């Protein structure tokens, strides 16, 4: 394994576990402690991790939500599997909403051959991905969040009541059984609230690191969510808890 591959793997492990012991890393990466220390020193200088006694931990973004460019490469394999599973729920002739976000963006890659599909979105990367396809595109008008590459909106800028969305694919920064889904940005949250109100079926696309987090702005309780699609790293106890509620938890393969 090349140094860049090892360093990427270290970050991926820390994104899941937050804190990892040095002994765990040497075993997982099959490297000597000296080789591991060189990787950790570099990642520390880059400001991505912090050394603690006997291990390392990831450095969270100061402002809670990392930029979309960072999230586009984080947990990419999991996000692609989630997106592929989402695409299997999309049929020819559907009118769907694809949210701004690194996971929902991946959906656009898997739906280009769908027939008579209409995509409503507030994601500039989704528009760019689908621009040369046969899909009919509708972008929500409003203010551009440059950091998120998304458009956020209010009632006077876009008439949501005109939309007839069959399926909405929503991103989130946090999911708990008690509080539902949540996000860091109030404008994104308000847009998602409106879309949830207007859509017949709600799908939340979220990797397993989002579970157990209740972040700044509440979007919707789980009673309003039909499906949550996540990756295979989802905790088994969590999967069992979802069997007791009406929201369906789908594990992507």
Short mmCIF file of C-alpha atoms in Angstrom, two decimals, residues 69-153:
data_model
loop_
_atom_site.label_atom_id
_atom_site.label_comp_id
_atom_site.label_asym_id
_atom_site.label_seq_id
_atom_site.Cartn_x
_atom_site.Cartn_y
_atom_site.Cartn_z
CA UNK A 69 -15.34 19.46 -1.70
CA UNK A 70 -13.95 17.67 1.37
CA UNK A 71 -17.06 15.51 1.73
CA UNK A 72 -16.98 14.52 -1.95
CA UNK A 73 -13.89 12.35 -1.30
CA UNK A 74 -14.75 11.25 2.24
CA UNK A 75 -16.34 7.76 2.52
CA UNK A 76 -16.64 7.74 -1.26
CA UNK A 77 -17.10 3.97 -1.59
CA UNK A 78 -19.96 4.01 0.93
CA UNK A 79 -21.62 7.00 -0.71
CA UNK A 80 -21.45 5.40 -4.13
CA UNK A 81 -23.08 2.22 -2.84
CA UNK A 82 -25.82 4.27 -1.15
CA UNK A 83 -26.40 6.26 -4.34
CA UNK A 84 -26.57 3.12 -6.47
CA UNK A 85 -29.20 1.67 -4.13
CA UNK A 86 -31.16 4.95 -4.26
CA UNK A 87 -31.14 4.81 -8.07
CA UNK A 88 -32.82 1.39 -7.95
CA UNK A 89 -35.86 3.06 -6.36
CA UNK A 90 -36.13 5.56 -9.24
CA UNK A 91 -38.32 4.53 -12.18
CA UNK A 92 -38.76 5.81 -15.71
CA UNK A 93 -41.22 8.71 -15.75
CA UNK A 94 -40.64 9.76 -12.11
CA UNK A 95 -40.35 13.35 -10.95
CA UNK A 96 -37.73 13.38 -8.19
CA UNK A 97 -35.84 15.84 -6.02
CA UNK A 98 -32.08 15.40 -5.54
CA UNK A 99 -30.75 17.38 -2.59
CA UNK A 100 -27.43 19.20 -2.39
CA UNK A 101 -24.83 17.04 -0.72
CA UNK A 102 -21.97 14.67 -1.45
CA UNK A 103 -24.05 11.49 -1.12
CA UNK A 104 -27.06 12.59 -3.14
CA UNK A 105 -24.74 14.00 -5.82
CA UNK A 106 -23.59 10.44 -6.53
CA UNK A 107 -27.19 9.48 -7.45
CA UNK A 108 -26.93 11.63 -10.59
CA UNK A 109 -24.25 9.30 -11.97
CA UNK A 110 -26.59 6.28 -11.89
CA UNK A 111 -29.77 7.73 -13.43
CA UNK A 112 -28.62 9.11 -16.77
CA UNK A 113 -30.23 6.28 -18.73
CA UNK A 114 -33.65 6.61 -17.06
CA UNK A 115 -36.41 7.59 -19.50
CA UNK A 116 -38.77 10.57 -19.15
CA UNK A 117 -37.22 11.47 -15.81
CA UNK A 118 -37.60 14.94 -14.28
CA UNK A 119 -35.05 16.03 -11.67
CA UNK A 120 -35.71 19.00 -9.39
CA UNK A 121 -32.58 20.05 -7.52
CA UNK A 122 -30.78 22.80 -5.65
CA UNK A 123 -27.36 21.24 -6.32
CA UNK A 124 -25.05 22.86 -8.84
CA UNK A 125 -22.88 19.67 -9.10
CA UNK A 126 -26.03 17.62 -9.87
CA UNK A 127 -27.01 20.09 -12.63
CA UNK A 128 -23.48 19.90 -14.06
CA UNK A 129 -23.51 16.09 -13.97
CA UNK A 130 -26.88 15.82 -15.75
CA UNK A 131 -26.58 18.80 -18.12
CA UNK A 132 -25.81 16.70 -21.21
CA UNK A 133 -28.31 13.93 -20.46
CA UNK A 134 -31.92 13.58 -21.66
CA UNK A 135 -33.24 14.23 -18.16
CA UNK A 136 -35.48 17.28 -17.72
CA UNK A 137 -33.86 19.55 -15.13
CA UNK A 138 -35.51 22.09 -12.82
CA UNK A 139 -33.25 24.10 -10.51
CA UNK A 140 -34.65 25.93 -7.52
CA UNK A 141 -34.03 29.67 -7.72
CA UNK A 142 -32.51 31.57 -4.82
CA UNK A 143 -29.26 32.47 -3.12
CA UNK A 144 -26.13 30.44 -3.89
CA UNK A 145 -24.17 28.96 -0.98
CA UNK A 146 -20.70 28.89 -2.53
CA UNK A 147 -19.21 26.64 0.14
CA UNK A 148 -21.95 24.04 -0.43
CA UNK A 149 -22.39 24.70 -4.18
CA UNK A 150 -26.14 24.78 -3.58
CA UNK A 151 -29.09 27.13 -4.02
CA UNK A 152 -31.15 27.99 -0.94
CA UNK A 153 -34.52 29.59 -1.24
#
